[in-house]
């Protein structure tokens, strides 16, 4: 097994002042819905299993409109927590203890009656802990459509705030879609902002909770290798690509309102771009990091329609909840240009698509060619630095080496850090698990600040309005393909040079698809 003992733990506590102990009430609002079942409760269970949630302190409340008993809610989520190889005795025991921590309260999203009942339950739990020395912590996870955020936030504010006399906090977690464009998003931010301080609001972009997205800061700023190379003098182009090999399956109605740019590009890919492109923050203080991300967003110039390709897969409109004349893109390639000293002239190619040939997400940094190449190897391909976010997390550097043997010939090969190989036995946490823990710890580093959100909408709103008005049309593509051929042409025009014949083979996984 590989050794990875030189671990330097950075204490997050140096940047957060919130208390870490005391009675913790986690309230999942929208507890009977899909997000809660598939993401929120499983993440909470994983935290519990690893003892990040302490049974002596924590209680979990589910709240939704559906009338359910505690037992019925527990049954509903049970199947999402007890899966596959984890079904050991220890797992089952922890699972049943975890389920016992969950209580359900039903009520509407806009009446004080329901939220007062919820507050009563929370207070009872807090009183039962009966430790008057310790502070109280209330975390509200809104697993709900944003249309009800304002009324739910108002109810929390009116009925369910932590009683301040014992200290502690009240925090809320919300998740996209934060509006549909700049004005609707700003309206939502203002409504929530009138009720809660920015320090109480945790806007999840779950890509910021992914292991390799979190690694970007360390890679870039803790390694001398990258310092001189990470700029327009050496880098030709950067791609950030998201592909899924399934369509909108069952979510057609929701998806058609939003499309791939609002669903993936404006948030997940743009947040990743910020971490790739930002300057070194003054420190790891979450505000310092977010200040630098905002500067990147503010330096992005308006999108040129000539640098956009939109696609819609054949069959998308067969979904009965999708209008027959829908122009909603299920695929988009958009080139962003950053007008600053480091990146002027370097295209950032953001590409996302549903129903494509493969499922993967990666960041591909392509370097310029070596000047005065004495090996005549340039036709073989350029150096690339690739961060494979998923699946099979990896970081690899594609480079030219001598082909082993008596002749002097060159080969495209790689230096490969594949996580499954290098970190055997280490489980990579799920994004939601990590982000909920961050919220409990009061660390906002991996959450989107209001000004970041605004800047992100400023970039994409004009393009989105042109698509909504059908000034830009989608091109059809075959499900299971690479997307519209126009996209590959655009990427080539932007300067990306594809290495033909090179295949990256993850060490422990057998052959992969061509990189
Ligand atoms: C969500 C999108 O935010 O991210 C989905 O709404 C998408 O459409 C999902 O499938 C992808 O997340 P992941 O973590 O599987 O890449």
Short mmCIF file of C-alpha atoms and ligand atoms in Angstrom, two decimals:
data_model
loop_
_atom_site.label_atom_id
_atom_site.label_comp_id
_atom_site.label_asym_id
_atom_site.label_seq_id
_atom_site.Cartn_x
_atom_site.Cartn_y
_atom_site.Cartn_z
CA UNK A 1 0.00 0.00 0.00
CA UNK A 2 1.26 3.46 -0.83
CA UNK A 3 2.50 5.59 2.01
CA UNK A 4 0.92 8.96 2.50
CA UNK A 5 1.93 9.76 6.01
CA UNK A 6 3.20 13.29 5.58
CA UNK A 7 -0.12 14.89 6.22
CA UNK A 8 -0.20 18.44 7.40
CA UNK A 9 -3.59 19.13 8.92
CA UNK A 10 -4.66 22.71 8.61
CA UNK A 11 -6.99 23.60 11.39
CA UNK A 12 -10.06 25.30 10.01
CA UNK A 13 -10.65 26.59 13.51
CA UNK A 14 -8.06 29.26 13.02
CA UNK A 15 -10.51 31.02 10.72
CA UNK A 16 -13.84 30.32 12.39
CA UNK A 17 -14.99 31.50 15.76
CA UNK A 18 -18.31 29.65 16.11
CA UNK A 19 -18.61 27.19 18.98
CA UNK A 20 -18.06 23.57 18.01
CA UNK A 21 -19.93 21.94 20.88
CA UNK A 22 -23.40 22.16 22.35
CA UNK A 23 -26.76 20.81 21.41
CA UNK A 24 -27.10 20.58 17.62
CA UNK A 25 -30.50 20.43 15.91
CA UNK A 26 -30.41 19.67 12.20
CA UNK A 27 -33.69 20.39 10.49
CA UNK A 28 -34.28 19.06 6.99
CA UNK A 29 -37.12 21.05 5.47
CA UNK A 30 -38.64 19.23 2.52
CA UNK A 31 -37.80 15.98 4.29
CA UNK A 32 -40.12 13.83 2.21
CA UNK A 33 -38.65 14.98 -1.12
CA UNK A 34 -36.06 13.56 -3.49
CA UNK A 35 -33.06 15.70 -2.55
CA UNK A 36 -33.53 14.92 1.15
CA UNK A 37 -33.79 11.18 0.55
CA UNK A 38 -31.00 10.89 -1.98
CA UNK A 39 -28.47 13.40 -0.69
CA UNK A 40 -29.22 15.05 2.64
CA UNK A 41 -30.08 12.10 4.89
CA UNK A 42 -27.38 9.84 3.40
CA UNK A 43 -24.79 12.60 3.97
CA UNK A 44 -25.98 13.04 7.56
CA UNK A 45 -25.78 9.31 8.12
CA UNK A 46 -22.24 9.16 6.79
CA UNK A 47 -21.23 11.95 9.15
CA UNK A 48 -22.91 10.13 12.01
CA UNK A 49 -21.22 6.85 11.12
CA UNK A 50 -17.82 8.52 11.17
CA UNK A 51 -18.69 10.13 14.50
CA UNK A 52 -18.70 13.69 13.23
CA UNK A 53 -22.21 13.92 14.65
CA UNK A 54 -22.30 13.06 18.29
CA UNK A 55 -25.43 11.27 19.58
CA UNK A 56 -25.18 13.16 22.86
CA UNK A 57 -25.57 16.47 21.08
CA UNK A 58 -27.40 15.97 17.82
CA UNK A 59 -31.03 15.55 16.93
CA UNK A 60 -32.44 15.54 13.41
CA UNK A 61 -35.84 16.87 12.47
CA UNK A 62 -37.66 16.34 9.20
CA UNK A 63 -40.29 18.89 8.20
CA UNK A 64 -42.59 18.78 5.17
CA UNK A 65 -46.22 19.14 4.19
CA UNK A 66 -46.98 15.42 3.84
CA UNK A 67 -48.55 13.92 6.93
CA UNK A 68 -46.20 11.20 8.13
CA UNK A 69 -45.29 9.59 11.43
CA UNK A 70 -41.65 9.49 12.58
CA UNK A 71 -41.69 5.83 11.69
CA UNK A 72 -42.96 6.43 8.17
CA UNK A 73 -40.26 9.00 7.45
CA UNK A 74 -37.59 6.65 8.79
CA UNK A 75 -38.92 3.89 6.54
CA UNK A 76 -38.84 6.17 3.52
CA UNK A 77 -35.20 7.04 3.93
CA UNK A 78 -34.03 3.67 5.22
CA UNK A 79 -33.49 2.23 1.73
CA UNK A 80 -31.18 5.08 0.75
CA UNK A 81 -28.93 4.51 3.74
CA UNK A 82 -28.66 0.75 3.85
CA UNK A 83 -27.08 -0.14 0.57
CA UNK A 84 -24.74 -2.72 -0.92
CA UNK A 85 -21.56 -3.87 0.70
CA UNK A 86 -22.08 -1.72 3.78
CA UNK A 87 -24.67 -4.09 5.15
CA UNK A 88 -22.49 -5.28 8.08
CA UNK A 89 -23.85 -5.73 11.63
CA UNK A 90 -22.04 -2.63 12.75
CA UNK A 91 -23.61 -0.68 9.89
CA UNK A 92 -27.11 -1.94 10.74
CA UNK A 93 -26.66 -1.06 14.39
CA UNK A 94 -25.44 2.46 13.59
CA UNK A 95 -28.22 2.85 11.09
CA UNK A 96 -30.94 2.00 13.54
CA UNK A 97 -29.44 4.36 16.15
CA UNK A 98 -29.23 7.08 13.52
CA UNK A 99 -32.85 6.59 12.48
CA UNK A 100 -33.92 6.91 16.12
CA UNK A 101 -32.44 10.42 16.12
CA UNK A 102 -34.92 11.52 13.47
CA UNK A 103 -38.23 13.10 14.33
CA UNK A 104 -40.84 14.30 11.88
CA UNK A 105 -43.07 17.36 12.05
CA UNK A 106 -45.57 18.14 9.31
CA UNK A 107 -46.79 21.58 8.38
CA UNK A 108 -47.08 23.99 5.51
CA UNK A 109 -44.25 26.17 4.25
CA UNK A 110 -46.00 29.45 4.93
CA UNK A 111 -47.88 29.06 8.20
CA UNK A 112 -46.62 29.92 11.65
CA UNK A 113 -48.58 27.04 13.08
CA UNK A 114 -46.34 24.36 11.59
CA UNK A 115 -43.11 26.20 12.32
CA UNK A 116 -44.15 26.93 15.90
CA UNK A 117 -44.78 23.21 16.37
CA UNK A 118 -41.33 22.57 14.91
CA UNK A 119 -39.78 25.10 17.27
CA UNK A 120 -41.48 23.40 20.18
CA UNK A 121 -39.99 20.04 19.20
CA UNK A 122 -36.53 21.54 18.79
CA UNK A 123 -36.77 23.34 22.12
CA UNK A 124 -37.87 20.14 23.85
CA UNK A 125 -34.81 18.40 22.52
CA UNK A 126 -32.62 21.29 23.66
CA UNK A 127 -34.18 21.25 27.11
CA UNK A 128 -33.79 17.50 27.40
CA UNK A 129 -30.04 17.94 26.97
CA UNK A 130 -30.32 20.20 29.99
CA UNK A 131 -26.82 21.56 29.89
CA UNK A 132 -27.31 25.21 30.54
CA UNK A 133 -23.62 25.94 30.12
CA UNK A 134 -23.50 25.03 26.46
CA UNK A 135 -24.62 26.96 23.42
CA UNK A 136 -27.34 25.88 21.04
CA UNK A 137 -26.91 25.25 17.35
CA UNK A 138 -29.73 25.13 14.83
CA UNK A 139 -29.04 24.18 11.25
CA UNK A 140 -31.85 24.38 8.68
CA UNK A 141 -31.29 22.51 5.41
CA UNK A 142 -33.75 23.71 2.78
CA UNK A 143 -34.25 20.68 0.53
CA UNK A 144 -36.94 22.60 -1.32
CA UNK A 145 -37.60 24.43 -4.57
CA UNK A 146 -36.32 28.02 -4.29
CA UNK A 147 -39.82 29.39 -4.92
CA UNK A 148 -40.61 28.66 -1.27
CA UNK A 149 -37.28 29.87 0.16
CA UNK A 150 -38.57 33.36 1.04
CA UNK A 151 -41.63 32.12 2.92
CA UNK A 152 -39.73 29.32 4.68
CA UNK A 153 -36.92 31.71 5.68
CA UNK A 154 -39.51 34.11 7.04
CA UNK A 155 -41.09 31.35 9.11
CA UNK A 156 -37.72 30.24 10.46
CA UNK A 157 -36.92 33.82 11.37
CA UNK A 158 -40.29 34.35 13.04
CA UNK A 159 -40.64 31.06 14.85
CA UNK A 160 -37.52 28.92 14.96
CA UNK A 161 -34.44 31.00 15.70
CA UNK A 162 -31.99 29.88 18.30
CA UNK A 163 -32.85 31.58 21.58
CA UNK A 164 -29.88 33.89 21.71
CA UNK A 165 -29.51 34.04 25.49
CA UNK A 166 -27.56 30.78 25.52
CA UNK A 167 -25.27 31.68 22.63
CA UNK A 168 -24.67 29.58 19.54
CA UNK A 169 -26.11 30.06 16.10
CA UNK A 170 -28.82 29.54 13.48
CA UNK A 171 -27.66 28.75 9.94
CA UNK A 172 -29.46 27.87 6.76
CA UNK A 173 -28.31 25.84 3.77
CA UNK A 174 -29.83 26.59 0.38
CA UNK A 175 -29.09 25.18 -3.04
CA UNK A 176 -29.52 26.24 -6.65
CA UNK A 177 -31.36 27.21 -8.75
CA UNK A 178 -30.91 30.65 -7.20
CA UNK A 179 -33.22 32.35 -9.66
CA UNK A 180 -33.23 32.13 -13.45
CA UNK A 181 -31.27 35.25 -14.28
CA UNK A 182 -29.62 38.25 -12.66
CA UNK A 183 -32.80 40.04 -11.63
CA UNK A 184 -34.68 37.03 -10.25
CA UNK A 185 -31.56 35.91 -8.39
CA UNK A 186 -31.01 39.36 -6.91
CA UNK A 187 -34.63 39.48 -5.83
CA UNK A 188 -34.26 36.15 -4.05
CA UNK A 189 -30.97 37.24 -2.45
CA UNK A 190 -32.59 40.45 -1.21
CA UNK A 191 -35.55 38.61 0.28
CA UNK A 192 -33.33 36.14 2.13
CA UNK A 193 -30.77 38.84 2.94
CA UNK A 194 -33.42 40.85 4.79
CA UNK A 195 -33.92 37.91 7.14
CA UNK A 196 -30.43 36.49 7.61
CA UNK A 197 -26.88 37.80 7.64
CA UNK A 198 -24.53 36.54 4.99
CA UNK A 199 -22.65 34.61 7.73
CA UNK A 200 -25.79 32.58 8.37
CA UNK A 201 -26.43 31.66 4.72
CA UNK A 202 -24.65 28.67 3.17
CA UNK A 203 -25.27 28.49 -0.59
CA UNK A 204 -24.30 25.03 -1.75
CA UNK A 205 -22.64 24.40 -5.08
CA UNK A 206 -21.87 20.75 -4.56
CA UNK A 207 -18.93 20.86 -6.99
CA UNK A 208 -17.08 22.88 -4.35
CA UNK A 209 -17.38 19.85 -2.08
CA UNK A 210 -15.67 17.49 -4.54
CA UNK A 211 -12.27 16.22 -3.48
CA UNK A 212 -10.38 17.29 -6.55
CA UNK A 213 -12.04 20.67 -6.78
CA UNK A 214 -10.89 21.26 -3.22
CA UNK A 215 -7.42 20.12 -4.20
CA UNK A 216 -7.02 22.92 -6.76
CA UNK A 217 -6.03 25.49 -4.19
CA UNK A 218 -3.35 23.23 -2.72
CA UNK A 219 -2.05 22.09 -6.09
CA UNK A 220 -1.73 25.59 -7.41
CA UNK A 221 -0.38 27.40 -4.42
CA UNK A 222 1.65 24.78 -2.56
CA UNK A 223 3.75 23.62 -5.51
CA UNK A 224 6.63 25.48 -7.03
CA UNK A 225 6.10 23.63 -10.35
CA UNK A 226 3.01 25.54 -11.19
CA UNK A 227 3.95 29.04 -10.13
CA UNK A 228 5.92 30.07 -13.22
CA UNK A 229 3.84 28.07 -15.71
CA UNK A 230 0.29 28.95 -14.74
CA UNK A 231 -0.32 31.87 -17.07
CA UNK A 232 -0.76 33.07 -20.64
CA UNK A 233 2.95 32.73 -21.44
CA UNK A 234 2.80 28.93 -21.17
CA UNK A 235 -0.81 27.84 -21.27
CA UNK A 236 -2.59 27.75 -24.61
CA UNK A 237 -6.14 26.88 -23.53
CA UNK A 238 -8.09 25.41 -20.64
CA UNK A 239 -11.14 23.17 -20.85
CA UNK A 240 -13.54 22.40 -18.05
CA UNK A 241 -15.81 19.63 -19.21
CA UNK A 242 -18.84 17.89 -17.73
CA UNK A 243 -20.39 14.92 -19.52
CA UNK A 244 -23.26 12.68 -18.53
CA UNK A 245 -24.22 9.53 -20.40
CA UNK A 246 -27.89 9.80 -19.47
CA UNK A 247 -30.57 12.31 -20.36
CA UNK A 248 -32.94 14.33 -18.23
CA UNK A 249 -34.80 11.17 -17.18
CA UNK A 250 -37.84 12.06 -15.14
CA UNK A 251 -36.68 15.67 -14.65
CA UNK A 252 -37.62 16.93 -18.12
CA UNK A 253 -40.20 19.41 -16.85
CA UNK A 254 -37.82 20.98 -14.34
CA UNK A 255 -34.87 20.84 -16.70
CA UNK A 256 -36.71 22.49 -19.57
CA UNK A 257 -37.22 25.60 -17.42
CA UNK A 258 -33.49 25.87 -16.84
CA UNK A 259 -31.33 24.11 -19.44
CA UNK A 260 -27.73 22.98 -19.17
CA UNK A 261 -26.23 26.46 -18.76
CA UNK A 262 -28.25 27.23 -15.62
CA UNK A 263 -28.03 23.63 -14.41
CA UNK A 264 -24.28 23.05 -14.76
CA UNK A 265 -22.26 25.74 -16.53
CA UNK A 266 -23.17 28.95 -14.66
CA UNK A 267 -22.54 27.29 -11.30
CA UNK A 268 -20.51 24.06 -11.21
CA UNK A 269 -18.17 24.80 -14.12
CA UNK A 270 -17.84 28.50 -13.40
CA UNK A 271 -16.97 27.86 -9.75
CA UNK A 272 -14.31 25.40 -10.91
CA UNK A 273 -12.99 28.00 -13.35
CA UNK A 274 -12.62 30.49 -10.49
CA UNK A 275 -10.37 28.11 -8.58
CA UNK A 276 -8.30 27.38 -11.68
CA UNK A 277 -7.89 31.04 -12.59
CA UNK A 278 -7.82 33.02 -9.34
CA UNK A 279 -4.81 34.72 -7.85
CA UNK A 280 -3.31 33.50 -4.60
CA UNK A 281 -5.49 34.61 -1.70
CA UNK A 282 -3.96 36.52 1.19
CA UNK A 283 -4.67 33.52 3.45
CA UNK A 284 -7.02 30.56 3.74
CA UNK A 285 -9.60 32.76 5.39
CA UNK A 286 -12.85 32.01 3.51
CA UNK A 287 -13.38 35.71 2.77
CA UNK A 288 -9.91 36.06 1.28
CA UNK A 289 -10.53 33.09 -1.00
CA UNK A 290 -13.92 34.33 -2.08
CA UNK A 291 -12.56 37.82 -2.70
CA UNK A 292 -10.17 36.35 -5.27
CA UNK A 293 -12.92 34.30 -6.92
CA UNK A 294 -15.08 37.38 -7.31
CA UNK A 295 -12.21 39.22 -9.00
CA UNK A 296 -11.95 36.47 -11.63
CA UNK A 297 -15.67 36.62 -12.31
CA UNK A 298 -15.57 40.37 -12.62
CA UNK A 299 -12.72 40.13 -15.15
CA UNK A 300 -14.67 37.90 -17.56
CA UNK A 301 -15.66 39.78 -20.70
CA UNK A 302 -19.13 39.50 -22.30
CA UNK A 303 -19.69 36.22 -24.10
CA UNK A 304 -19.42 36.33 -27.88
CA UNK A 305 -22.23 34.38 -29.64
CA UNK A 306 -19.65 33.14 -32.15
CA UNK A 307 -18.00 31.29 -29.28
CA UNK A 308 -21.09 29.38 -28.21
CA UNK A 309 -22.48 26.06 -29.47
CA UNK A 310 -25.81 24.83 -28.13
CA UNK A 311 -27.22 21.36 -28.61
CA UNK A 312 -30.32 19.35 -27.77
CA UNK A 313 -30.28 15.57 -27.96
CA UNK A 314 -32.72 13.76 -30.23
CA UNK A 315 -35.54 12.37 -28.12
CA UNK A 316 -35.37 15.06 -25.43
CA UNK A 317 -38.76 16.43 -26.49
CA UNK A 318 -40.37 12.96 -26.31
CA UNK A 319 -40.69 13.55 -22.57
CA UNK A 320 -44.37 14.53 -22.14
CA UNK A 321 -43.40 17.29 -19.69
CA UNK A 322 -41.17 18.98 -22.31
CA UNK A 323 -42.87 21.29 -24.87
CA UNK A 324 -42.69 20.07 -28.48
CA UNK A 325 -40.95 23.22 -29.63
CA UNK A 326 -38.46 23.47 -26.75
CA UNK A 327 -35.24 25.35 -27.53
CA UNK A 328 -33.69 24.43 -24.18
CA UNK A 329 -30.07 23.32 -24.54
CA UNK A 330 -29.05 19.97 -23.09
CA UNK A 331 -25.52 20.63 -24.34
CA UNK A 332 -23.44 23.81 -24.41
CA UNK A 333 -19.91 24.81 -25.20
CA UNK A 334 -19.15 28.37 -24.16
CA UNK A 335 -15.79 30.11 -24.33
CA UNK A 336 -15.05 32.56 -21.56
CA UNK A 337 -12.23 35.08 -21.75
CA UNK A 338 -10.63 36.65 -18.72
CA UNK A 339 -9.35 40.14 -19.20
CA UNK A 340 -6.42 40.32 -16.83
CA UNK A 341 -2.66 40.17 -16.82
CA UNK A 342 -2.46 36.43 -16.22
CA UNK A 343 -5.06 35.18 -18.69
CA UNK A 344 -5.49 37.66 -21.54
CA UNK A 345 -5.83 35.61 -24.75
CA UNK A 346 -6.29 32.20 -23.08
CA UNK A 347 -9.69 30.67 -23.88
CA UNK A 348 -11.49 28.96 -21.02
CA UNK A 349 -13.67 26.43 -22.78
CA UNK A 350 -16.62 25.33 -20.65
CA UNK A 351 -18.48 22.33 -22.02
CA UNK A 352 -21.41 20.43 -20.50
CA UNK A 353 -23.83 17.93 -21.92
CA UNK A 354 -26.44 15.34 -21.10
CA UNK A 355 -26.95 12.08 -23.01
CA UNK A 356 -23.37 11.98 -24.28
CA UNK A 357 -21.03 9.04 -24.88
CA UNK A 358 -19.54 8.96 -21.40
CA UNK A 359 -19.86 10.20 -17.82
CA UNK A 360 -16.93 12.22 -16.63
CA UNK A 361 -15.84 15.65 -15.50
CA UNK A 362 -12.37 17.03 -15.93
CA UNK A 363 -10.18 20.08 -16.17
CA UNK A 364 -7.69 19.97 -19.05
CA UNK A 365 -4.93 22.55 -19.16
CA UNK A 366 -3.13 22.46 -22.49
CA UNK A 367 0.30 24.02 -22.71
CA UNK A 368 1.88 25.73 -25.70
CA UNK A 369 4.35 23.91 -27.89
CA UNK A 370 8.06 23.80 -27.05
CA UNK A 371 9.83 26.46 -29.09
CA UNK A 372 12.59 25.13 -31.39
CA UNK A 373 11.64 21.48 -31.00
CA UNK A 374 14.75 19.43 -31.90
CA UNK A 375 12.88 16.12 -31.60
CA UNK A 376 10.19 17.01 -34.07
CA UNK A 377 7.79 15.58 -31.52
CA UNK A 378 5.27 18.37 -31.52
CA UNK A 379 2.97 16.64 -33.94
CA UNK A 380 2.53 13.96 -31.27
CA UNK A 381 0.82 16.32 -28.91
CA UNK A 382 1.20 19.09 -26.40
CA UNK A 383 1.82 18.84 -22.68
CA UNK A 384 -1.39 18.67 -20.74
CA UNK A 385 -2.20 18.81 -17.08
CA UNK A 386 -5.47 17.01 -16.40
CA UNK A 387 -7.54 16.89 -13.23
CA UNK A 388 -10.13 14.15 -13.46
CA UNK A 389 -12.85 15.20 -11.04
CA UNK A 390 -14.89 12.04 -11.56
CA UNK A 391 -15.22 9.15 -11.89
CA UNK A 392 -11.94 7.59 -10.68
CA UNK A 393 -10.35 10.77 -9.38
CA UNK A 394 -6.91 11.40 -10.82
CA UNK A 395 -4.37 14.05 -11.64
CA UNK A 396 -2.07 13.36 -14.56
CA UNK A 397 0.44 15.21 -16.62
CA UNK A 398 0.73 14.26 -20.24
CA UNK A 399 4.26 14.60 -21.47
CA UNK A 400 6.72 13.55 -24.15
CA UNK A 401 9.33 10.95 -23.17
CA UNK A 402 11.84 8.78 -24.97
CA UNK A 403 10.27 5.55 -26.11
CA UNK A 404 12.17 2.77 -24.31
CA UNK A 405 14.56 0.95 -26.63
CA UNK A 406 17.68 1.32 -28.71
CA UNK A 407 16.28 3.88 -31.10
CA UNK A 408 15.73 7.51 -30.19
CA UNK A 409 12.06 8.02 -30.67
CA UNK A 410 9.55 9.95 -28.62
CA UNK A 411 6.36 8.84 -27.02
CA UNK A 412 3.37 10.50 -25.35
CA UNK A 413 3.15 9.26 -21.79
CA UNK A 414 2.08 10.59 -18.41
CA UNK A 415 2.91 11.09 -14.77
CA UNK A 416 -0.11 9.76 -13.05
CA UNK A 417 -1.58 10.31 -9.60
CA UNK A 418 -4.61 8.06 -9.61
CA UNK A 419 -6.31 8.24 -6.26
CA UNK A 420 -7.46 4.64 -6.06
CA UNK A 421 -3.91 3.52 -6.54
CA UNK A 422 -2.11 6.10 -4.43
CA UNK A 423 -4.64 6.37 -1.63
CA UNK A 424 -5.74 2.78 -1.29
CA UNK A 425 -8.15 2.29 1.55
CA UNK A 426 -8.99 5.98 1.78
CA UNK A 427 -12.64 6.78 1.20
CA UNK A 428 -13.24 10.00 -0.63
CA UNK A 429 -16.10 11.83 1.07
CA UNK A 430 -19.24 12.77 -0.79
CA UNK A 431 -19.61 16.46 -1.55
CA UNK A 432 -22.75 16.89 0.56
CA UNK A 433 -21.19 15.18 3.54
CA UNK A 434 -18.26 17.56 3.52
CA UNK A 435 -20.37 20.65 2.95
CA UNK A 436 -22.78 19.88 5.79
CA UNK A 437 -19.81 19.39 8.09
CA UNK A 438 -18.37 22.72 6.94
CA UNK A 439 -21.66 24.39 7.79
CA UNK A 440 -21.65 22.91 11.27
CA UNK A 441 -18.09 24.13 11.70
CA UNK A 442 -18.91 27.58 10.37
CA UNK A 443 -16.50 27.42 7.45
CA UNK A 444 -17.92 29.27 4.42
CA UNK A 445 -14.92 28.73 2.17
CA UNK A 446 -16.71 26.22 -0.04
CA UNK A 447 -19.96 28.12 -0.32
CA UNK A 448 -21.01 30.78 -2.79
CA UNK A 449 -21.08 34.32 -1.45
CA UNK A 450 -23.80 36.69 -2.57
CA UNK A 451 -21.51 38.89 -4.66
CA UNK A 452 -20.07 35.78 -6.37
CA UNK A 453 -23.54 34.65 -7.29
CA UNK A 454 -24.38 38.06 -8.69
CA UNK A 455 -21.19 38.19 -10.75
CA UNK A 456 -21.89 34.69 -12.10
CA UNK A 457 -25.37 35.72 -13.24
CA UNK A 458 -23.99 38.90 -14.81
CA UNK A 459 -21.81 36.78 -17.08
CA UNK A 460 -24.52 34.43 -18.32
CA UNK A 461 -27.75 36.44 -18.19
CA UNK A 462 -27.40 38.19 -21.60
CA UNK A 463 -26.66 34.84 -23.30
CA UNK A 464 -29.51 33.10 -21.47
CA UNK A 465 -31.95 35.82 -22.50
CA UNK A 466 -30.89 35.46 -26.14
CA UNK A 467 -31.50 31.70 -25.90
CA UNK A 468 -34.86 32.21 -24.15
CA UNK A 469 -35.84 34.63 -26.97
CA UNK A 470 -34.74 32.06 -29.55
CA UNK A 471 -32.14 34.38 -31.04
CA UNK A 472 -29.73 31.48 -30.54
CA UNK A 473 -30.88 28.02 -31.56
CA UNK A 474 -29.92 24.56 -30.40
CA UNK A 475 -28.43 22.02 -32.82
CA UNK A 476 -29.68 18.43 -32.55
CA UNK A 477 -27.24 15.67 -31.61
CA UNK A 478 -27.50 11.92 -31.25
CA UNK A 479 -27.75 10.53 -27.72
CA UNK A 480 -24.55 8.65 -26.96
CA UNK A 481 -22.44 10.92 -29.19
CA UNK A 482 -19.86 13.63 -28.33
CA UNK A 483 -22.50 16.32 -28.87
CA UNK A 484 -22.84 18.55 -31.94
CA UNK A 485 -19.86 18.41 -34.33
CA UNK A 486 -19.85 22.24 -34.26
CA UNK A 487 -18.57 22.05 -30.69
CA UNK A 488 -15.41 20.18 -31.65
CA UNK A 489 -14.84 22.70 -34.44
CA UNK A 490 -15.25 25.62 -32.03
CA UNK A 491 -12.84 24.06 -29.54
CA UNK A 492 -10.31 23.52 -32.33
CA UNK A 493 -10.74 27.10 -33.53
CA UNK A 494 -10.07 28.25 -29.98
CA UNK A 495 -6.67 26.56 -30.19
CA UNK A 496 -7.08 23.13 -28.60
CA UNK A 497 -5.01 20.48 -30.34
CA UNK A 498 -6.26 16.94 -29.87
CA UNK A 499 -3.62 14.25 -29.36
CA UNK A 500 -4.55 11.44 -31.67
CA UNK A 501 -3.76 7.92 -30.60
CA UNK A 502 -2.92 8.74 -26.97
CA UNK A 503 -4.87 6.89 -24.33
CA UNK A 504 -4.56 7.50 -20.62
CA UNK A 505 -4.83 4.20 -18.78
CA UNK A 506 -5.69 4.54 -15.08
CA UNK A 507 -3.37 2.04 -13.36
CA UNK A 508 -5.85 -0.04 -11.41
CA UNK A 509 -8.84 0.20 -13.65
CA UNK A 510 -7.80 -1.29 -16.95
CA UNK A 511 -8.22 0.63 -20.17
CA UNK A 512 -10.11 3.89 -20.15
CA UNK A 513 -11.75 5.72 -22.96
CA UNK A 514 -9.43 7.99 -24.94
CA UNK A 515 -8.49 11.05 -22.87
C1 LIG B 1 -26.77 18.79 -10.44
C2 LIG B 1 -27.54 18.96 -11.70
O1 LIG B 1 -26.48 20.03 -9.88
O2 LIG B 1 -25.56 18.11 -10.73
C3 LIG B 1 -27.81 17.63 -12.37
O3 LIG B 1 -28.78 19.59 -11.40
C4 LIG B 1 -26.53 16.85 -12.55
O4 LIG B 1 -28.42 17.81 -13.62
C5 LIG B 1 -25.74 16.81 -11.25
O5 LIG B 1 -26.86 15.54 -12.96
C6 LIG B 1 -24.36 16.21 -11.48
O6 LIG B 1 -23.71 16.05 -10.26
P1 LIG B 1 -22.50 15.02 -10.14
O7 LIG B 1 -21.99 15.24 -8.78
O8 LIG B 1 -23.09 13.66 -10.37
O9 LIG B 1 -21.53 15.37 -11.21
#
